[in-house]
mmCIF file of C-alpha atoms in Angstrom:
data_model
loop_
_atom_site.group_PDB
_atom_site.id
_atom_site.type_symbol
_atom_site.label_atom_id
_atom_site.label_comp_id
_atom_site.label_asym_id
_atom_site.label_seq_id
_atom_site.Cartn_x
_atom_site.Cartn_y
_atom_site.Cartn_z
ATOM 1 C CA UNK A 375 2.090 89.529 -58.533
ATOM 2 C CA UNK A 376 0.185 92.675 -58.450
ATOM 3 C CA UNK A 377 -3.617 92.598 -59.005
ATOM 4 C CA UNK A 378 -3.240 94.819 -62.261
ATOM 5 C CA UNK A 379 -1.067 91.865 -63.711
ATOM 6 C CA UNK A 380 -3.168 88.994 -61.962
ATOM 7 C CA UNK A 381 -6.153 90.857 -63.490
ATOM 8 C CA UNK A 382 -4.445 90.518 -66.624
ATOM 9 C CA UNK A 383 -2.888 87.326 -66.522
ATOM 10 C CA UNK A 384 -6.525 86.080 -65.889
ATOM 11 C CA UNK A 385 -8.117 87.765 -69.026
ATOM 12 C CA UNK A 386 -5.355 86.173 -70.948
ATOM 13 C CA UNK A 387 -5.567 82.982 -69.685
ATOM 14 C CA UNK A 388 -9.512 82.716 -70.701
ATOM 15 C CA UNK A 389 -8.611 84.261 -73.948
ATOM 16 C CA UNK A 390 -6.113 81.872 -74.866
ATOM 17 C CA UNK A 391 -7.961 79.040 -73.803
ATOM 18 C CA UNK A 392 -10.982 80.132 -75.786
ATOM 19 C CA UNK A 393 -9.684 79.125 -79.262
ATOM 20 C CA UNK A 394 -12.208 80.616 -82.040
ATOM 21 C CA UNK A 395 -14.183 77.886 -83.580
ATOM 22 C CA UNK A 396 -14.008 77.095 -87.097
ATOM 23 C CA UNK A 397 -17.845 75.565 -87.662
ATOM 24 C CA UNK A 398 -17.729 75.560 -91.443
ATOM 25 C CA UNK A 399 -14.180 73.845 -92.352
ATOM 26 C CA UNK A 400 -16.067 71.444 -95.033
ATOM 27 C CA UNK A 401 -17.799 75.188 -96.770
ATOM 28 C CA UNK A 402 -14.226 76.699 -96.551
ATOM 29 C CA UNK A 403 -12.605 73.666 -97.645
ATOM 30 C CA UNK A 404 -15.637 73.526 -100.893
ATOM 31 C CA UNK A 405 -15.155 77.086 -101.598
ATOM 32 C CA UNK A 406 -11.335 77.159 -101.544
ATOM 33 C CA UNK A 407 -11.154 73.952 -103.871
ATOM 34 C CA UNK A 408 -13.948 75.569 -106.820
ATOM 35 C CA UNK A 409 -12.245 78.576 -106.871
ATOM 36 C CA UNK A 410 -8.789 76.685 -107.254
ATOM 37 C CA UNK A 411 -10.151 74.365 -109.724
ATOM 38 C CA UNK A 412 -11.640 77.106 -111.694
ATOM 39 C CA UNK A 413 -8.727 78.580 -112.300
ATOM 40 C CA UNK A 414 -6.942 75.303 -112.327
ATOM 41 C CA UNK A 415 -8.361 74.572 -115.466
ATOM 42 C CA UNK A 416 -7.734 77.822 -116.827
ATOM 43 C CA UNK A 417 -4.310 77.417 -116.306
ATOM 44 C CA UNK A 418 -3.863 74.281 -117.813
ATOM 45 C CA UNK A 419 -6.448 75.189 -121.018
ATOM 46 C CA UNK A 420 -4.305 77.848 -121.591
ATOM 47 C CA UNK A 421 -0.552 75.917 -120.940
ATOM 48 C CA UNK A 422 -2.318 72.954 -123.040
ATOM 49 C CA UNK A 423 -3.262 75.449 -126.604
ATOM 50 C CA UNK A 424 0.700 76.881 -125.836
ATOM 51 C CA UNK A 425 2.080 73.484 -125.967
ATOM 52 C CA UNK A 426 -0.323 72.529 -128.379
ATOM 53 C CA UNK A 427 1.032 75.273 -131.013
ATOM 54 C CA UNK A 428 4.766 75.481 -129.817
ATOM 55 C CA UNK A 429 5.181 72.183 -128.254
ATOM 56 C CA UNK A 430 7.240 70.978 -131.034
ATOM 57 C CA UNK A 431 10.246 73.408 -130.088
ATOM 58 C CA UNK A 432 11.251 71.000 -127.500
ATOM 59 C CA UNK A 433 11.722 67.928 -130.068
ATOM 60 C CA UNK A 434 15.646 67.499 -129.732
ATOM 61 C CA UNK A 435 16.802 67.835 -133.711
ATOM 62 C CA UNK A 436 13.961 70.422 -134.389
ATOM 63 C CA UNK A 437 15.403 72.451 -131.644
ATOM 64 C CA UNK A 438 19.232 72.386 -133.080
ATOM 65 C CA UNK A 439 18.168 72.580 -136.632
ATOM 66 C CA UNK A 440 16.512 75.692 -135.796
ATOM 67 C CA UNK A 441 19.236 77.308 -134.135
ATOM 68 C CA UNK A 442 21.557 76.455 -137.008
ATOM 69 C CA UNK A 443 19.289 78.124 -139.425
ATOM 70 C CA UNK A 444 18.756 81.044 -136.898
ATOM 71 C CA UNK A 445 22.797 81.748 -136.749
ATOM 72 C CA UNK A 446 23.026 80.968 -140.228
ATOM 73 C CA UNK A 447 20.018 83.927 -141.113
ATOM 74 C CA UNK A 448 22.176 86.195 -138.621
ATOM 75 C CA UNK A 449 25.786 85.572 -140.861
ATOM 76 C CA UNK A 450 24.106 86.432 -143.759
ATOM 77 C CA UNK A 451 22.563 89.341 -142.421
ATOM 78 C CA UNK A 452 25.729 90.410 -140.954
ATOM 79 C CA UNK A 453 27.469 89.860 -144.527
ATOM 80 C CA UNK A 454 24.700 91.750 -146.474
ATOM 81 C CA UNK A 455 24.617 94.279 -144.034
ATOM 82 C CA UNK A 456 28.322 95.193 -145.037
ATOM 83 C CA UNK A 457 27.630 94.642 -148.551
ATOM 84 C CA UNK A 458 24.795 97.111 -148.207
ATOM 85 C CA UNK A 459 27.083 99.728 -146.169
ATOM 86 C CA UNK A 460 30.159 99.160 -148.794
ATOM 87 C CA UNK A 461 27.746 100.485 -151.796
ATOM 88 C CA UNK A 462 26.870 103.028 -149.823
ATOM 89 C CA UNK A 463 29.885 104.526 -149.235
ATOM 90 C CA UNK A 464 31.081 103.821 -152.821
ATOM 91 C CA UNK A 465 28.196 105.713 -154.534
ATOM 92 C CA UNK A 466 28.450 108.532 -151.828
ATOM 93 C CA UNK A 467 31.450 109.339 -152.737
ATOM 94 C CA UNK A 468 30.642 109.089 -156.255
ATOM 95 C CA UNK A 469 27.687 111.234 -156.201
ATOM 96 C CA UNK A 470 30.253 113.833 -154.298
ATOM 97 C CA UNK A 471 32.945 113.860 -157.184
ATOM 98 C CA UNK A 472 30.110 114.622 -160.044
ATOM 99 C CA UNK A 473 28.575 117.452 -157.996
ATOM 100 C CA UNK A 474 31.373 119.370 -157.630
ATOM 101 C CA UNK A 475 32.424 118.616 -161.539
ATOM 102 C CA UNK A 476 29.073 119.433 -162.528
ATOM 103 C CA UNK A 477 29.107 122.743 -160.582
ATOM 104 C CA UNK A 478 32.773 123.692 -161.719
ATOM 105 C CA UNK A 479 32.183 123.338 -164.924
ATOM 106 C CA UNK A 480 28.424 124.791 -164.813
ATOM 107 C CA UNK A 481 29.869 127.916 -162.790
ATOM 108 C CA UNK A 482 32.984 128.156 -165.292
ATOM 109 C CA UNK A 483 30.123 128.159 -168.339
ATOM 110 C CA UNK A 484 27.669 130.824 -166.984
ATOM 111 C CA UNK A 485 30.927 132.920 -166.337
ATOM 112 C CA UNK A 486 32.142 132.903 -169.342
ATOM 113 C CA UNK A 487 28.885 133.289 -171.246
ATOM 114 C CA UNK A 488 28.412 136.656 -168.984
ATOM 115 C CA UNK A 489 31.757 137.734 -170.372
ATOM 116 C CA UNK A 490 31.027 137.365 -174.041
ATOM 117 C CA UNK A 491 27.204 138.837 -173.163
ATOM 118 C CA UNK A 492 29.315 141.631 -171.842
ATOM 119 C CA UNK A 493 31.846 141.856 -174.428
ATOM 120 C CA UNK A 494 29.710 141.093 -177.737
ATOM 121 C CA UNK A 495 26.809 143.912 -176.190
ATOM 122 C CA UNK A 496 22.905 143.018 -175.697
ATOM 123 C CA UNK A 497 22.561 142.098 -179.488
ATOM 124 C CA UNK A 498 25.057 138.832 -179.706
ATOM 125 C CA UNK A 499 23.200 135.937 -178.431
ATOM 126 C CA UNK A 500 25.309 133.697 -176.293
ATOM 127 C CA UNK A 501 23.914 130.329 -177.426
ATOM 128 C CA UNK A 502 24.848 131.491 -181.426
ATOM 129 C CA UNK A 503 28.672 131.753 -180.414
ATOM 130 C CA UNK A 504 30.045 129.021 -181.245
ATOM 131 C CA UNK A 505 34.012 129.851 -180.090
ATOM 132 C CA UNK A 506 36.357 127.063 -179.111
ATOM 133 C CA UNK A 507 37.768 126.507 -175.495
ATOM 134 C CA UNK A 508 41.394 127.947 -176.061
ATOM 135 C CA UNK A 509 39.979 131.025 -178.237
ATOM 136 C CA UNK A 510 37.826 131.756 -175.149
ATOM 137 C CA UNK A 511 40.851 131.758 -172.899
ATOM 138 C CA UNK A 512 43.195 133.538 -175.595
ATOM 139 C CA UNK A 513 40.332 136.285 -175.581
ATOM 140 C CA UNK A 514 39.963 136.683 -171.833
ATOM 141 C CA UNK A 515 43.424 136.987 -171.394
ATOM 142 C CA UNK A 516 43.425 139.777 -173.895
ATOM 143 C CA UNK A 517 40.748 141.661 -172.025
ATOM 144 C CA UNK A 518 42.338 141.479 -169.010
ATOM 145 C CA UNK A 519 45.608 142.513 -170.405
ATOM 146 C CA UNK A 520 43.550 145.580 -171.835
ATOM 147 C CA UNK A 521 41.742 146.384 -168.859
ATOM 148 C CA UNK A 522 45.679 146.496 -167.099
ATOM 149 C CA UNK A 523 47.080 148.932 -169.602
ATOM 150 C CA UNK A 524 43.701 151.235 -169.926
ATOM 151 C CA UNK A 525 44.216 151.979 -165.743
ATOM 152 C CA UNK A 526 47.807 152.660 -166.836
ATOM 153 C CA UNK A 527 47.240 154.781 -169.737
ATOM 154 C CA UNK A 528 44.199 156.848 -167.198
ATOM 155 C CA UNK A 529 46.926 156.658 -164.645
ATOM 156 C CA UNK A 530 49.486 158.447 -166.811
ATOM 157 C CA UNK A 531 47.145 160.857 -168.037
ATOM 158 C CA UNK A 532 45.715 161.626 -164.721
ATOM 159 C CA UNK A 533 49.340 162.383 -163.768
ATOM 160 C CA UNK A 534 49.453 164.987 -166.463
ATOM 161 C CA UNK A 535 47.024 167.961 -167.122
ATOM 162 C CA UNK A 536 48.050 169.049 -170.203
ATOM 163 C CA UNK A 537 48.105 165.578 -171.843
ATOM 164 C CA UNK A 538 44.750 165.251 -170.332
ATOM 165 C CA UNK A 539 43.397 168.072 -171.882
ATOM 166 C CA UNK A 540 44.854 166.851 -175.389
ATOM 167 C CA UNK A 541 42.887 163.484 -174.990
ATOM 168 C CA UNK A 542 39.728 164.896 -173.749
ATOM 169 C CA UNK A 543 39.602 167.298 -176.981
ATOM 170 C CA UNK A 544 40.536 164.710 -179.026
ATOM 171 C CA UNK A 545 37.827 162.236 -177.795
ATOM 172 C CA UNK A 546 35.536 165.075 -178.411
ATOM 173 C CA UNK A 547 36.540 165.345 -181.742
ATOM 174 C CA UNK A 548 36.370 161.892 -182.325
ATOM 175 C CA UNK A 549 32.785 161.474 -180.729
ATOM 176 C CA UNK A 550 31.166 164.518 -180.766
ATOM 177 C CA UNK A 551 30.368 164.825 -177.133
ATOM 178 C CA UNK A 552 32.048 166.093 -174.003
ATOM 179 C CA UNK A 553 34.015 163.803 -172.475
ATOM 180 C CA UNK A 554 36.034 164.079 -169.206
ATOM 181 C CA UNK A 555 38.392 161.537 -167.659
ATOM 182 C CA UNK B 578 3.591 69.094 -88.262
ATOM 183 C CA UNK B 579 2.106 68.956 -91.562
ATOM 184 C CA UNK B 580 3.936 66.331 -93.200
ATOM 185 C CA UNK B 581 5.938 67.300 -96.264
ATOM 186 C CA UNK B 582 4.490 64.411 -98.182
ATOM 187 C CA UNK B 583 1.422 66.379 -98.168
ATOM 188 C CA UNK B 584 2.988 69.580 -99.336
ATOM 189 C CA UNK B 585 5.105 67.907 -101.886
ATOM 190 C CA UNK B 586 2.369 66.269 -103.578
ATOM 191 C CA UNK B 587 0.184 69.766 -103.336
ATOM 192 C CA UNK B 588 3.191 71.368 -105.320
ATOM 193 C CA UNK B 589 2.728 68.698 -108.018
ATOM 194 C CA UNK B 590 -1.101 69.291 -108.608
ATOM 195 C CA UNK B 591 -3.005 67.583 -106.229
ATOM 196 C CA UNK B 592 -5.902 69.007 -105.299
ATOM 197 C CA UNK B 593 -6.979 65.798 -102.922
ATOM 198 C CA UNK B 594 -4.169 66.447 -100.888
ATOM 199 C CA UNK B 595 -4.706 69.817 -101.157
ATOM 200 C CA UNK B 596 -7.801 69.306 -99.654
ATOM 201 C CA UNK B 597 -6.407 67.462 -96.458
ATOM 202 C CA UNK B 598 -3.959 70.522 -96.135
ATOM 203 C CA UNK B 599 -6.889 73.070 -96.298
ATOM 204 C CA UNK B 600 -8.663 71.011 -93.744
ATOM 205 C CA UNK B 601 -5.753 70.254 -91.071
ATOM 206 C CA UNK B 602 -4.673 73.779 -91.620
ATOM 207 C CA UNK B 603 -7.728 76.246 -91.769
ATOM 208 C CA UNK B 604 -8.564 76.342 -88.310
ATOM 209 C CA UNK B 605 -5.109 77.519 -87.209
ATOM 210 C CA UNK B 606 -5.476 80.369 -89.669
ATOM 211 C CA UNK B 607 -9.006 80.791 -88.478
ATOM 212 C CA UNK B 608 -7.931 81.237 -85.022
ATOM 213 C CA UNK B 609 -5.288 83.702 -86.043
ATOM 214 C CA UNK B 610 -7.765 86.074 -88.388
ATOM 215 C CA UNK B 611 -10.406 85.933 -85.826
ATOM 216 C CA UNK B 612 -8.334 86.814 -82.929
ATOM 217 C CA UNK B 613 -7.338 89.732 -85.355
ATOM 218 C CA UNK B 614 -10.075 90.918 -87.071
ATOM 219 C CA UNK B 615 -12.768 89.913 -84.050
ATOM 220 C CA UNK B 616 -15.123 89.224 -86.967
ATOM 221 C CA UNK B 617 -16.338 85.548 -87.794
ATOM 222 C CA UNK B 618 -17.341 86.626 -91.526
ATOM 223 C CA UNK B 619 -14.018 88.785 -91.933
ATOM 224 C CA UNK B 620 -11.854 85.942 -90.592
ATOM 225 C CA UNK B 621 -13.371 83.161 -92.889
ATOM 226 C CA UNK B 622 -12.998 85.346 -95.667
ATOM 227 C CA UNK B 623 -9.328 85.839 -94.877
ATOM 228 C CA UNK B 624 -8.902 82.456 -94.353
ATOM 229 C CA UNK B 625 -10.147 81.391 -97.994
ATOM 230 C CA UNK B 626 -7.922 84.015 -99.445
ATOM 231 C CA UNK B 627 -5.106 82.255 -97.543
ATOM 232 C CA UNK B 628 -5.752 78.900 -99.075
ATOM 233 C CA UNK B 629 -5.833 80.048 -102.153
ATOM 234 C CA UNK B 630 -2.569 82.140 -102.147
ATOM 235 C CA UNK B 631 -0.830 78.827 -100.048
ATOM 236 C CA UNK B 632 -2.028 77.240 -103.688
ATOM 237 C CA UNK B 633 -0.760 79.592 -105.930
ATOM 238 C CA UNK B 634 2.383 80.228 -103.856
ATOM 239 C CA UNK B 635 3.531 76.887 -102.879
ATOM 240 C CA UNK B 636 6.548 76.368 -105.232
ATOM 241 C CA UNK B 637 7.993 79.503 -103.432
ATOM 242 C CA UNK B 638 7.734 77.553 -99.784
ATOM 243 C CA UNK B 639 11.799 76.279 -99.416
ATOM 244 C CA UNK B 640 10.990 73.585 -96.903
ATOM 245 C CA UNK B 641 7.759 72.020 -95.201
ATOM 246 C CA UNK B 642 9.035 72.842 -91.835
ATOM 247 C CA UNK B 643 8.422 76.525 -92.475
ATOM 248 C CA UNK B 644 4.470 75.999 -93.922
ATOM 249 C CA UNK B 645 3.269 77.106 -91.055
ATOM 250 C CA UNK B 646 5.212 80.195 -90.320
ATOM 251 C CA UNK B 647 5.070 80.917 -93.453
ATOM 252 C CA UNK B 648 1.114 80.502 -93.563
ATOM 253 C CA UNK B 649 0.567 82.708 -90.370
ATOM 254 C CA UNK B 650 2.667 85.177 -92.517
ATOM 255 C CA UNK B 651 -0.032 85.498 -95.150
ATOM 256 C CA UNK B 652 -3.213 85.608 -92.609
ATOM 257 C CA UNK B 653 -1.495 88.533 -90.870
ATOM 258 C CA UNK B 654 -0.486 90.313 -93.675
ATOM 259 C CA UNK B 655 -4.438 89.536 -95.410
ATOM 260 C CA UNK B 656 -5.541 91.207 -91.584
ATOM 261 C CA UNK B 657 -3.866 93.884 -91.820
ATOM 262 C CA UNK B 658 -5.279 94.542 -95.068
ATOM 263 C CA UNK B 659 -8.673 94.348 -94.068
ATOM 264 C CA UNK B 660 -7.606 96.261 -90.509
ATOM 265 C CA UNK B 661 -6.569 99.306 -93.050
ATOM 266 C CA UNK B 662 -10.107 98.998 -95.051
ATOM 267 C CA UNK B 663 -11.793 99.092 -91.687
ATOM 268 C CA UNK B 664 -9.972 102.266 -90.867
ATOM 269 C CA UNK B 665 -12.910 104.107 -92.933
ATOM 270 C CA UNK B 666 -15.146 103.119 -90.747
ATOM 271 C CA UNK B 667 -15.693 104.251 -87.242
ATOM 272 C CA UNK B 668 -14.612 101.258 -84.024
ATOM 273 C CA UNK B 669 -17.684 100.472 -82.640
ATOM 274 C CA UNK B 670 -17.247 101.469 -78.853
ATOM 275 C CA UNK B 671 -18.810 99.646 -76.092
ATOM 276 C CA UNK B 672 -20.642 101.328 -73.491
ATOM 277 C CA UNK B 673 -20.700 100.207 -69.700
ATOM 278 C CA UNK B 674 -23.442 98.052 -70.183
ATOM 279 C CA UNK B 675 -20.742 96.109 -72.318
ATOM 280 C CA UNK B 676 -18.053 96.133 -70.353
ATOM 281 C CA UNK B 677 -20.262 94.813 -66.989
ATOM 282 C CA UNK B 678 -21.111 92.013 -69.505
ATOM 283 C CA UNK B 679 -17.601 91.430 -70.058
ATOM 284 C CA UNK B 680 -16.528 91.844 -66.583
ATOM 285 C CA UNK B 681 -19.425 89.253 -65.583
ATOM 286 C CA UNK B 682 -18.266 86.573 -67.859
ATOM 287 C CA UNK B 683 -14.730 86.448 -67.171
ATOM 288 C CA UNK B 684 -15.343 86.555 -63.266
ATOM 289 C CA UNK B 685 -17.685 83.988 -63.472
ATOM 290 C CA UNK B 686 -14.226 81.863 -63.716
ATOM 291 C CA UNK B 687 -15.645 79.795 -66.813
ATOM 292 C CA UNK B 688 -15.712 75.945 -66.776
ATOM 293 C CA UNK B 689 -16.258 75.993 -70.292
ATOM 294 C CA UNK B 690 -14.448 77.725 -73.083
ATOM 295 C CA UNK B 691 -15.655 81.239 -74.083
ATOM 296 C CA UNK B 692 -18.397 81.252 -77.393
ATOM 297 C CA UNK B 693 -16.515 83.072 -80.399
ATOM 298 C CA UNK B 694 -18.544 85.945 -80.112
ATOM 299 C CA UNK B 695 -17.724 86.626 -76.344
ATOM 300 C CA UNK B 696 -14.199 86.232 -77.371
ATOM 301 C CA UNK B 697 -14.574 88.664 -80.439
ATOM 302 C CA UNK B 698 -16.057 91.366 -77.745
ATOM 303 C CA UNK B 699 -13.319 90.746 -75.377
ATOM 304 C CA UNK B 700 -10.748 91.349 -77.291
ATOM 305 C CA UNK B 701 -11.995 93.762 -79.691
ATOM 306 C CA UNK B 702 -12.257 96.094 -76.866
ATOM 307 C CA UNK B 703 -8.991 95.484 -75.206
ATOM 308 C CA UNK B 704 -7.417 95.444 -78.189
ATOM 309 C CA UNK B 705 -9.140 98.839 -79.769
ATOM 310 C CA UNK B 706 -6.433 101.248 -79.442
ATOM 311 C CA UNK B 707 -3.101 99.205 -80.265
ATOM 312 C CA UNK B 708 -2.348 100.174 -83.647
ATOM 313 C CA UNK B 709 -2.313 96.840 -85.791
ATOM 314 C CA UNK B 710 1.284 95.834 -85.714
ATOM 315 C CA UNK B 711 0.840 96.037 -81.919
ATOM 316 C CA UNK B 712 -2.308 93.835 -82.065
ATOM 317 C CA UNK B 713 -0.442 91.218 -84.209
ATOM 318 C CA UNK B 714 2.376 90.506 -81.956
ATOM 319 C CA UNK B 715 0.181 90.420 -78.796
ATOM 320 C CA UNK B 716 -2.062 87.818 -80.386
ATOM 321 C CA UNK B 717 1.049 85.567 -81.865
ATOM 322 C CA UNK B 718 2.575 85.889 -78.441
ATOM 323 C CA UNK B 719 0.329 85.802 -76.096
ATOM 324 C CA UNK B 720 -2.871 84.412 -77.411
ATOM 325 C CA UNK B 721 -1.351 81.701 -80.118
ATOM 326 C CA UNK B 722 1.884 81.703 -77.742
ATOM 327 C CA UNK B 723 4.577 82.056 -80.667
ATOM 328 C CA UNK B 724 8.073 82.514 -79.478
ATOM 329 C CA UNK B 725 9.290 85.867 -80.266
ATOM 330 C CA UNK B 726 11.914 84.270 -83.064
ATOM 331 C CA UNK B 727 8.895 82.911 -84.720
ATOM 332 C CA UNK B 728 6.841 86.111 -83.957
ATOM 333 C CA UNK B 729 9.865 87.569 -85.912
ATOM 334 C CA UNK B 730 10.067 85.765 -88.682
ATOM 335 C CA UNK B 731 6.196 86.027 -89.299
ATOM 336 C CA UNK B 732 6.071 89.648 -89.328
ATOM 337 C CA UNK B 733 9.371 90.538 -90.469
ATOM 338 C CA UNK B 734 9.714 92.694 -87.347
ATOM 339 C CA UNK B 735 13.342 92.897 -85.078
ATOM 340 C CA UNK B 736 13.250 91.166 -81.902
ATOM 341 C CA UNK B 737 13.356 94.629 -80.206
ATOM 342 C CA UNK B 738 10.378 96.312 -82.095
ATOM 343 C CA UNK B 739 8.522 92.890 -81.095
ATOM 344 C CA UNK B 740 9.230 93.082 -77.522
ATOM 345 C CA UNK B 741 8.463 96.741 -77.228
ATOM 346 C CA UNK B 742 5.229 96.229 -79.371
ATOM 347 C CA UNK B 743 4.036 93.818 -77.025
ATOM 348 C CA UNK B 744 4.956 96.210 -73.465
ATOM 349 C CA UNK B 745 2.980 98.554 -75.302
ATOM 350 C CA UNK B 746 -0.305 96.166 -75.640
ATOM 351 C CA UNK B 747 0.690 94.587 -72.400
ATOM 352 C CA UNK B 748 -0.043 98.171 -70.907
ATOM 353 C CA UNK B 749 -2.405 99.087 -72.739
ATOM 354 C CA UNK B 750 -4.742 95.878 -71.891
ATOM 355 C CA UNK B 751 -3.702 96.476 -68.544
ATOM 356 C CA UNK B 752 -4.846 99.883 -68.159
ATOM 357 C CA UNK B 753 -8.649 98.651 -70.445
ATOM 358 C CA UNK B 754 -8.847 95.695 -67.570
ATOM 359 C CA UNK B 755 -8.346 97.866 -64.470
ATOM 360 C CA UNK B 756 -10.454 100.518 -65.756
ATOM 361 C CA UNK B 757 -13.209 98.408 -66.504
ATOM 362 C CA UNK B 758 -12.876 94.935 -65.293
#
């Protein structure tokens, strides 16, 4: 053994002998228990007004009538819920169908009521035409048919200069003013 | 051994037996803390918080057997705690006039067991440059003479990082008690 290790050995050896004295168990002891207590009580104050309010959940037919009436309250949810989601669907597809009626038919209206503005001229009112559905038609037809044969007619004319000169006098005759095609 | 009767009944409620268990048990933790911290006040204190985390904590204990590892596991982890709150504040180094003190007493060869506060000096000075891990296993080890599977399973450190912990403070002391001893 060399003296560095004897020298410690030694040190050691006193140290461990020399256990540290605990004078004051009975004022550790006293303090440890209050504060335990203290909080002790807490603990059961607090566990006692919890068993106190909900202690009754542990009472055996309490316990299974409640869980009957708590999957009970979930089917009926569950069937409402597809009730609900059934209407839904219904009425939205409802509310689709008379939209696009409604906007047809409001579209179709304004169209033809710009027609009539158009063909009747500023003074003919289109709410005091009172005209029936298959009139209406018959007459737009008949406008478009005349529209048609007018590009013809300028068409044929345009094709000859002679003819064209014939009209244009003659609408000048006709109107008084200088026309030109 | 602390009986399991003891511990069992503790577990239930019982703050008699509690009692009994703080009492047979306070001065082991009191010798660990102390040994630690090298401070009388400091120790007690850690070995009140102890007690009252054993209480708290005892459902958690799996058998009675390991109480007392178990209990040296909180008083080192409650030192190191107070080790790292120390940090702040700057080790008080001894002068010479401290260490021939020291050197006096412990070749005096003492009949009688050292006083706590020569022990706190003694060690606090050998032990004032191992980092606190380091100071741990040398006092389970050496001072409280803990086998290094119990040192283990109190610290949570390998057997390897316990052995070389302990060279390390070996040296260490052994370089503080040639220098000055």
């Amino acid at each position: 053994m060399n003296p560095e290790t004897e020298k410690y050995s030694k040190v050691v050896n006193i140290l461990k002998k020399s256990k540290p004295v605990l004078n004051s168990t009975t004022d550790i002891e006293r303090e440890v228990i209050k504060r335990i207590s203290g909080s002790y009580r807490t603990d059961r104050g607090i566990s006692g007004a919890i068993e106190f309010f909900f202690g009754w959940v542990y009472i055996g037919w309490v316990r299974r009538t409640l869980i009957t009436a708590s999957v009970l309250l979930v089917l009926v949810f569950i069937y409402q819920q597809n009730i609900i989601l059934k209407q839904i669907k219904y009425l939205s597809s409802q509310a689709t169908v008379a939209t696009e009626d409604k906007l047809i038919n409001t579209s179709d209206r304004i169209e033809k009521k710009m027609m009539l503005y158009k063909l009747g001229g500023r003074s003919l009112s289109s709410e005091e035409v009172t005209i029936s559905s298959g009139q209406l038609e018959q007459l737009l037809e008949s406008v478009n048919e005349l529209q048609v044969q007018y590009k013809d007619l300028l068409k044929l004319i345009g094709e000859d200069p002679e003819l064209k000169k014939l009209v244009e006098k003659k609408m000048e005759e006709n109107s008084h003013k200088k026309t030109k095609l | 051994m602390i009986e399991k009767q003891i511990i069992d009944e503790c577990r239930g409620g019982n703050l008699n037996k509690f009692r009994i268990l703080v009492e047979q048990t306070s001065p082991i933790a009191f010798s660990v803390a102390f040994r630690m911290l090298c401070d009388e006040d400091q120790a007690k204190d850690v070995v009140q918080e102890t007690m009252i985390s054993i209480w708290q904590k005892l459902n958690k204990i799996r058998s009675a057997e390991r109480y007392k590892s178990w209990m040296y596991r909180i008083v080192i982890n409650k030192c190191y705690d107070q080790l790292r709150r120390r940090k702040k504040n700057p080790e008080y180094k001894a002068d010479d006039k401290t260490w021939e003190l020291i050197s006096d007493r412990i070749s005096e060869q003492p009949s009688s067991d050292l006083e706590n506060e020569e022990t706190a000096v003694i060690i606090s000075q050998l032990t004032n440059r191992l980092s606190p891990k380091q100071k741990a296993v040398f006092v389970l080890t050496e001072l409280e003479e803990l086998s290094v599977d119990e040192v283990s399973e109190i610290t949570g450190m390998s057997k390897t990082a316990i052995k070389s912990n302990l060279w390390y403070a070996r040296r260490r002391i052994s370089e503080m008690v040639e220098k000055y001893l």
